[in-house]
GROMACS .gro file of C-alpha atoms in nm:
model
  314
    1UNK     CA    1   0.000   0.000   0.000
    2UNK     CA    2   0.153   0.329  -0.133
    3UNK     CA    3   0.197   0.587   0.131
    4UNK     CA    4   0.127   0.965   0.120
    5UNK     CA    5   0.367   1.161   0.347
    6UNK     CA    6   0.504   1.428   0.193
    7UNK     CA    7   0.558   1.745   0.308
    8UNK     CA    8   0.267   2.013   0.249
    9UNK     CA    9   0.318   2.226  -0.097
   10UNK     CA   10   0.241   2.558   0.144
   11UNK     CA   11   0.558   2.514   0.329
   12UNK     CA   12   0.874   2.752   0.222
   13UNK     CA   13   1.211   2.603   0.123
   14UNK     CA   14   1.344   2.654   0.482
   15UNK     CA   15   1.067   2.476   0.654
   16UNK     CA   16   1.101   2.210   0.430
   17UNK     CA   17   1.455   2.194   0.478
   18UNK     CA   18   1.379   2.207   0.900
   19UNK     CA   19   1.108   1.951   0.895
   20UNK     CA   20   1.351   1.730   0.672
   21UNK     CA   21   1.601   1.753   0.953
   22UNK     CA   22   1.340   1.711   1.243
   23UNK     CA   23   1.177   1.415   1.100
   24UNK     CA   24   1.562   1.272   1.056
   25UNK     CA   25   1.569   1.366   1.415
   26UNK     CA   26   1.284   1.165   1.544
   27UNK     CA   27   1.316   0.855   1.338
   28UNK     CA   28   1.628   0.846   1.487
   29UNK     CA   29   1.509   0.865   1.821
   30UNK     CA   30   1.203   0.621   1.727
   31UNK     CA   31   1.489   0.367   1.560
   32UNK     CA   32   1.660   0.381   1.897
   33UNK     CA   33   1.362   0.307   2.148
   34UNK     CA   34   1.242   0.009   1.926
   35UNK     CA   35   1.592  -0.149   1.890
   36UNK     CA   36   1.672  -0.086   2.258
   37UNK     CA   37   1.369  -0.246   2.383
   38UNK     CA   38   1.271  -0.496   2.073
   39UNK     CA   39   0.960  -0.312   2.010
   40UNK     CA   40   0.904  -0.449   1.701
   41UNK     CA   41   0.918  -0.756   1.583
   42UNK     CA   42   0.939  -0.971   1.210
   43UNK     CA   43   0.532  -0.996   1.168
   44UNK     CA   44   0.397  -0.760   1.408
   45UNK     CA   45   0.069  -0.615   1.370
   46UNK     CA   46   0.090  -0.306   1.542
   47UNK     CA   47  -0.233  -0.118   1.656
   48UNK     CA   48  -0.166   0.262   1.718
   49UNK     CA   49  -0.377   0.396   1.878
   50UNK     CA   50  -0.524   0.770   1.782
   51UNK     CA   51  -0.644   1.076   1.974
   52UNK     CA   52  -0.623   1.364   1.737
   53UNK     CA   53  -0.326   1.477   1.902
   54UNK     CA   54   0.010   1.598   1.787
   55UNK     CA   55   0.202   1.309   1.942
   56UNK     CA   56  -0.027   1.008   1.809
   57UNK     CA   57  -0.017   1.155   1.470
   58UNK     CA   58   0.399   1.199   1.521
   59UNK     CA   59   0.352   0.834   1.584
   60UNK     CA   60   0.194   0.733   1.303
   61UNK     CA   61   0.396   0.885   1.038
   62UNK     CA   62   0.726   0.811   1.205
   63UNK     CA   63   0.641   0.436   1.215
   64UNK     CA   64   0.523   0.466   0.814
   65UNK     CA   65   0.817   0.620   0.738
   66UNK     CA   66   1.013   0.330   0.906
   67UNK     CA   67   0.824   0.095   0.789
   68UNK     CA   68   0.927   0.116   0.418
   69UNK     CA   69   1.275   0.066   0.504
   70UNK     CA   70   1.229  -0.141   0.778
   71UNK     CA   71   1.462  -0.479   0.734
   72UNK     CA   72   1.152  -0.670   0.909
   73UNK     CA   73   0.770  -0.672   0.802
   74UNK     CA   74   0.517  -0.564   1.032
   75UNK     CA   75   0.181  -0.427   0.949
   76UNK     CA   76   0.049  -0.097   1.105
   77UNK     CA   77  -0.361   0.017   1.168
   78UNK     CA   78  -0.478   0.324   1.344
   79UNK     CA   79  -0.737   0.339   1.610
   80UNK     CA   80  -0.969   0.590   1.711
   81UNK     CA   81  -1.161   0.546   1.992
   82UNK     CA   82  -1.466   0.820   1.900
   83UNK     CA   83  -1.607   0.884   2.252
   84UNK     CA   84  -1.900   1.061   2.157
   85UNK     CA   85  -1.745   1.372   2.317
   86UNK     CA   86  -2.047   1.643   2.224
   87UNK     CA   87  -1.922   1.849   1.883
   88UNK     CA   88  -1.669   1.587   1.762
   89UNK     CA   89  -1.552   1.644   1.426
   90UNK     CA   90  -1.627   1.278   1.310
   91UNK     CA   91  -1.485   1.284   0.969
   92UNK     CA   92  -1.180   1.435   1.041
   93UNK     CA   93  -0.970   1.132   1.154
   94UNK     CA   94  -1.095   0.920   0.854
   95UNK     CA   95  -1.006   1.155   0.600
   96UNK     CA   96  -0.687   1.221   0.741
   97UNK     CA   97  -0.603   0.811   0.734
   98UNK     CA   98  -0.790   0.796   0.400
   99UNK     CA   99  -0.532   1.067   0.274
  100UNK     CA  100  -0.243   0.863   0.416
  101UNK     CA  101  -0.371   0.460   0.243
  102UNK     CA  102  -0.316   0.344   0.604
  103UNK     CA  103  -0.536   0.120   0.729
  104UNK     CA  104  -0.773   0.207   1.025
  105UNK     CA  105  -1.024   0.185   1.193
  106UNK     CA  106  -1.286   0.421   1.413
  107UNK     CA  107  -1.420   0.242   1.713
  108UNK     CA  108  -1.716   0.372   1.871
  109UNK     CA  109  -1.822   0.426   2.237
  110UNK     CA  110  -1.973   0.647   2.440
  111UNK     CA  111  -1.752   0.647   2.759
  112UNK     CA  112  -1.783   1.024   2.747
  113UNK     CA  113  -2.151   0.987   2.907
  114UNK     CA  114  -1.990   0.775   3.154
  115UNK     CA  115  -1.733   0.971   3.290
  116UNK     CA  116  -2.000   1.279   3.296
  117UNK     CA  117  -2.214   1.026   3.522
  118UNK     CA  118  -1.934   0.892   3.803
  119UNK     CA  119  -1.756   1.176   3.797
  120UNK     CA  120  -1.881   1.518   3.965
  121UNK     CA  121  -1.868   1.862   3.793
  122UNK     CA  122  -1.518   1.988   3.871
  123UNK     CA  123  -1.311   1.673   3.964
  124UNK     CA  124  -1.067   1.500   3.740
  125UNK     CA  125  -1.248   1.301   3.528
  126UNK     CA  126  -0.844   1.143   3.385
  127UNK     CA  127  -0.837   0.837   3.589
  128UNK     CA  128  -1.195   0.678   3.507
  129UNK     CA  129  -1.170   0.790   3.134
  130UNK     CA  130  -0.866   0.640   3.073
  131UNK     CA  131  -0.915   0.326   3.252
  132UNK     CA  132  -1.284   0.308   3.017
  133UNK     CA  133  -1.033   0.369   2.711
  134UNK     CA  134  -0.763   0.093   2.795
  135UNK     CA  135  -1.051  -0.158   2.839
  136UNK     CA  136  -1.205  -0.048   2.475
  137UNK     CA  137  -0.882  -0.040   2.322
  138UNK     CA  138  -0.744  -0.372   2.436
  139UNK     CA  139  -1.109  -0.500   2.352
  140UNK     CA  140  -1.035  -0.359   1.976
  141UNK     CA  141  -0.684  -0.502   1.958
  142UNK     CA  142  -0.779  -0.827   2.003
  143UNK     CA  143  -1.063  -0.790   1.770
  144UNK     CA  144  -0.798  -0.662   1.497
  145UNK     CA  145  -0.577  -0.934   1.585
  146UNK     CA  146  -0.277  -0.709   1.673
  147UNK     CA  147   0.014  -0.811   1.836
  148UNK     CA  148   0.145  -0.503   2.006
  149UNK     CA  149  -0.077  -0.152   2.112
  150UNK     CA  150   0.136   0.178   2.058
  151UNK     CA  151   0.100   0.468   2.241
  152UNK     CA  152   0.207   0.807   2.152
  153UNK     CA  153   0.375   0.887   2.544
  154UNK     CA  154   0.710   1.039   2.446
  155UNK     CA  155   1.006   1.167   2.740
  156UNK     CA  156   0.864   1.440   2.890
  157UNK     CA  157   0.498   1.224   2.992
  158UNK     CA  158   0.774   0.960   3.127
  159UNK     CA  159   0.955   1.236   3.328
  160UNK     CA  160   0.657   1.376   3.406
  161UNK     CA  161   0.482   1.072   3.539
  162UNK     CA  162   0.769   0.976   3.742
  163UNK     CA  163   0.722   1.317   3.909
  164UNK     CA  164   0.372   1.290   4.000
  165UNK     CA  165   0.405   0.950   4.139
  166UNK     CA  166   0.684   1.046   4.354
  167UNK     CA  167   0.534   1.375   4.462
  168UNK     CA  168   0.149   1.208   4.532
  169UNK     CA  169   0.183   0.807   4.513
  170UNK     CA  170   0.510   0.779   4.694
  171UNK     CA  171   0.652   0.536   4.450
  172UNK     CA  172   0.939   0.583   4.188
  173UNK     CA  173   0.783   0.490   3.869
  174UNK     CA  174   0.706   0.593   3.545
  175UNK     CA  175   0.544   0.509   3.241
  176UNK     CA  176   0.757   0.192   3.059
  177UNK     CA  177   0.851   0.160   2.761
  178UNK     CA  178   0.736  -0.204   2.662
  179UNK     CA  179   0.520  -0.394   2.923
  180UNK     CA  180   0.232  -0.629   2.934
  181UNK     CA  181  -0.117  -0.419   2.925
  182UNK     CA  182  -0.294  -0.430   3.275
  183UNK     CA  183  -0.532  -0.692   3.162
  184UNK     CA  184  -0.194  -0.941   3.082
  185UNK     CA  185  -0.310  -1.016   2.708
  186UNK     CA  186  -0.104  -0.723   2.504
  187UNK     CA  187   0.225  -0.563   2.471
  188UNK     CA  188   0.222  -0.209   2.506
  189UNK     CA  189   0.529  -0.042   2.355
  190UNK     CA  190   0.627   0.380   2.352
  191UNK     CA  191   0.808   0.455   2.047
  192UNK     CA  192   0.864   0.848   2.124
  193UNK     CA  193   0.982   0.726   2.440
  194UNK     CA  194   1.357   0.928   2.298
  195UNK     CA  195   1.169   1.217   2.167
  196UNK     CA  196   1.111   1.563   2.288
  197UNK     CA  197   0.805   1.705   2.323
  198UNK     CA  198   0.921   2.030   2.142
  199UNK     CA  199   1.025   1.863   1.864
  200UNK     CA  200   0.706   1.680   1.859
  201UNK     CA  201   0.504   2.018   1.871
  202UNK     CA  202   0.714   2.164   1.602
  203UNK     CA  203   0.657   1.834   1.401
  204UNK     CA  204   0.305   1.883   1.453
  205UNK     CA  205   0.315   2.224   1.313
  206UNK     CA  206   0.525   2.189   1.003
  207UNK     CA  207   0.309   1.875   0.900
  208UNK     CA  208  -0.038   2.042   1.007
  209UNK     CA  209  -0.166   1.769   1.150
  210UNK     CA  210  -0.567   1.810   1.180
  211UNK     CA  211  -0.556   1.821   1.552
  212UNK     CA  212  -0.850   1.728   1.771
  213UNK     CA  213  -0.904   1.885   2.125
  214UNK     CA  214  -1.030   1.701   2.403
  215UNK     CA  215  -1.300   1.825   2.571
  216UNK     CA  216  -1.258   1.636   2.894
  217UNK     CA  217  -0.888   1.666   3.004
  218UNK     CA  218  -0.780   1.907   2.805
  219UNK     CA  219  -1.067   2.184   2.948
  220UNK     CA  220  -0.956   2.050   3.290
  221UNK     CA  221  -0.755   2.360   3.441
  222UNK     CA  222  -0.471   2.301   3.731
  223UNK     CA  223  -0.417   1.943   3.667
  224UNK     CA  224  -0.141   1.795   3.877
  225UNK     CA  225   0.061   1.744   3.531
  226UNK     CA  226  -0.001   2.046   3.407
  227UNK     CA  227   0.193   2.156   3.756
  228UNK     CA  228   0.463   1.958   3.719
  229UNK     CA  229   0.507   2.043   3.337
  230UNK     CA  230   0.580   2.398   3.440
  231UNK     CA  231   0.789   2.324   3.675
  232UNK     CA  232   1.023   2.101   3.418
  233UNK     CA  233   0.970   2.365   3.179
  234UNK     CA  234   1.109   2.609   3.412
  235UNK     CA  235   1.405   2.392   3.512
  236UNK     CA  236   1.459   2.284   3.201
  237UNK     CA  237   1.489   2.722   3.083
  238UNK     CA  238   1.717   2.755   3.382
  239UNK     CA  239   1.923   2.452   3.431
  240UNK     CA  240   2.005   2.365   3.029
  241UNK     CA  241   2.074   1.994   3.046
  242UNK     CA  242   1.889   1.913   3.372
  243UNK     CA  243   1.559   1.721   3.198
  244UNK     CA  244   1.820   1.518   2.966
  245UNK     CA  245   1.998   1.405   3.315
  246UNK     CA  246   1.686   1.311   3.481
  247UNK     CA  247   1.587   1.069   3.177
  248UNK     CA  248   1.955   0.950   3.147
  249UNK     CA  249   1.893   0.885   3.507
  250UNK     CA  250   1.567   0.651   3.468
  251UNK     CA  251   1.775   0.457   3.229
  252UNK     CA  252   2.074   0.395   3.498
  253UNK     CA  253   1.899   0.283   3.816
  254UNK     CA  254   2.175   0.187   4.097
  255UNK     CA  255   1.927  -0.021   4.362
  256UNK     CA  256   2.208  -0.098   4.624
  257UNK     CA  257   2.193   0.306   4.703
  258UNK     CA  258   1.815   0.325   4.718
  259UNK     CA  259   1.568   0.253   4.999
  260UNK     CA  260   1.364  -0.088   4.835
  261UNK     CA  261   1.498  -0.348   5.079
  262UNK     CA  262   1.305  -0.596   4.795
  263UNK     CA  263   1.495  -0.506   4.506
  264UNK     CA  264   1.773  -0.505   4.681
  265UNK     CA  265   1.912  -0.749   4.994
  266UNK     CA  266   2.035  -0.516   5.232
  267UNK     CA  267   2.026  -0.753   5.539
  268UNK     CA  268   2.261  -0.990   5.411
  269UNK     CA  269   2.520  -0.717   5.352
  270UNK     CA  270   2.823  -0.703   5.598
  271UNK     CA  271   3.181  -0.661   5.642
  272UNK     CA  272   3.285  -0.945   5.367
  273UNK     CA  273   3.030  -0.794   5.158
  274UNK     CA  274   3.302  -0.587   4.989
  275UNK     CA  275   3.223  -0.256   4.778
  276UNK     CA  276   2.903  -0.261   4.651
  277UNK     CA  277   2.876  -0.002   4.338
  278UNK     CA  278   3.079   0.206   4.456
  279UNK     CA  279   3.065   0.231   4.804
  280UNK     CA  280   2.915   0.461   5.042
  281UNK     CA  281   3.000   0.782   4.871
  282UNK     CA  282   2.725   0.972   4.857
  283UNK     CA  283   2.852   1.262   5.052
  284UNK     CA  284   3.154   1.278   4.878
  285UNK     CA  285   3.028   1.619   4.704
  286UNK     CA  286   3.287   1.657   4.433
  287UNK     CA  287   3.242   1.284   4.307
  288UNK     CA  288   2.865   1.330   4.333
  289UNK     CA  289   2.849   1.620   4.125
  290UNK     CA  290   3.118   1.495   3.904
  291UNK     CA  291   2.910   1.244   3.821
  292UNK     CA  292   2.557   1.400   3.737
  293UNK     CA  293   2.777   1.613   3.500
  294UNK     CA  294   2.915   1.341   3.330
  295UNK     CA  295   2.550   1.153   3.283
  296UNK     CA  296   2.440   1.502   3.142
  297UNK     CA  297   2.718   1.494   2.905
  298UNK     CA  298   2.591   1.137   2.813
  299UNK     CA  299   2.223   1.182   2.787
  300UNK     CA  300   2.271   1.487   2.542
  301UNK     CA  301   2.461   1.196   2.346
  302UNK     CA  302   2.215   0.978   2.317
  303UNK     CA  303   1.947   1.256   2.244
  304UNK     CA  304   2.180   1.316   1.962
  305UNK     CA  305   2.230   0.980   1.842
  306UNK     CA  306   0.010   0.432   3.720
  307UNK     CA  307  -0.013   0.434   4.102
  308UNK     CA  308  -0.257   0.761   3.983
  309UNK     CA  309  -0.397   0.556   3.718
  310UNK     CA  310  -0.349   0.887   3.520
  311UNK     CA  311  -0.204   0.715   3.232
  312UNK     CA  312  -0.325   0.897   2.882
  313UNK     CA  313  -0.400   0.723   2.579
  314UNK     CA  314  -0.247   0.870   2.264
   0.00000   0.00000   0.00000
């Protein structure tokens, strides 16, 4: 099936030229995730799953574009889960994935009336509405026969995540990469797990995707993620380098100097133990700092190269 992703005819020679290098940027980055964790495999049938937003559509054309010079086969079809959110611009989705030759399809439910129901006027209505999506979505996948569900969650929802669930579920997690779905019948992968979400907003804008808002979460004001994205925004306009350390950081987890007496077997640890990673340095101030500058250097490397049950879909 012939694919349709050129860039628009409206753009100037200089966008055309940036989104050339962006898209470079993030196939890169897409390449990377899916080799790192074997995202993908010879025969896969991925689902990807849809919102309207600029980070699902990212998604999809990324994994297109890889797809034709892929050394594997795998087949790809889009999923929209229409809510029956009131004034949803039905037809938008199709004709965009008409446009495109990809395969899709639009699955219909009306969780919106739902969430409306459990959920009282002014609460967060995020936790029931994505828990009714997973359940429709996994439902679908299995229906379509795929073999692993994509979701458009890129770096910044993984830093962000980890935040909220240490700041209000005491727990240091994120969102994975690749796991089993919650229900233990699917694989769920992240393929913009590497990506930025500014380069995923200017994506979005040089390839003018047809976005769709949501008129649940997204006319939610003061949402605990909102808070912590402006606070990583603002670190991340003070402290250059400081959000690339803290994802270089959920990729190099040292147990022995953390607290989790189950991932780790503190008891048995004595004097014949010897030097566990390191030792006992962590007040050694020059070595400590010495060392987050170093993982800096190497996360801006590689960037070159649900305790909450808030979990979005994508």
């Amino acid at each position: 099936m012939s694919t349709n992703l050129a860039p628009s005819t409206s753009l100037t020679p200089q966008q055309k030229s940036q989104l050339a290098k962006l898209e470079k940027r993030l196939r890169r980055h897409v390449g990377q995730a899916i080799a790192q964790y074997n995202m993908i495999e010879d025969g896969d049938r991925i689902m990807v799953c849809l919102s309207g937003g600029k980070d699902s559509y990212a998604l999809l054309s990324i994994l297109m574009i890889l797809k034709e010079s892929a050394p594997i086969n795998f087949e790809l079809i889009a999923v929209n889960l229409d809510q029956k959110q009131p004034g949803f611009p039905e037809h938008v989705l199709p004709n965009y994935l008409e446009s495109l030759g990809v395969e899709y399809k639009i699955v219909e439910e009306d969780t919106y009336a739902i969430v409306k129901e459990k959920i009282p006027e002014g609460k967060t209505t995020c936790s029931l509405c994505s828990r009714l999506r997973r359940a429709v979505l996994y439902k679908a996948a299995k229906a379509l026969g795929a073999t692993k569900i994509a979701l458009g969650h890129h770096r910044d929802d993984m830093i962000e995540t980890m935040m909220l669930n240490m700041f209000y579920g005491g727990k240091l997690k994120s969102m994975p990469a690749k796991l089993v779905s919650d229900n233990g019948e699917h694989v769920v992968i992240r393929p913009l797990a590497f990506c930025k979400e500014s380069e995923l907003i200017q994506y979005g804008q040089l390839k003018s995707f047809p976005i769709i808002p949501c008129n649940l979460c997204g006319s939610q004001p003061n949402l605990q993620r909102q808070n912590i994205k402006k606070m990583l925004n603002d670190w991340n306009e003070n402290f250059p380098g400081r959000i690339e350390s803290m994802f270089t950081a959920m990729q190099n987890i040292v147990p022995s100097h953390l607290c989790d007496s189950e991932l780790f077997d503190f008891k048995s640890i004595n004097a014949n133990s010897g030097v566990i990673n390191g030792g006992d340095t962590a007040f050694d101030q020059e070595t400590h700092f010495t060392s987050v500058k170093n993982d800096t250097s190497a996360s801006l490397n590689v960037d070159q190269a649900n305790v909450l049950n808030i979990t979005e879909i994508k």
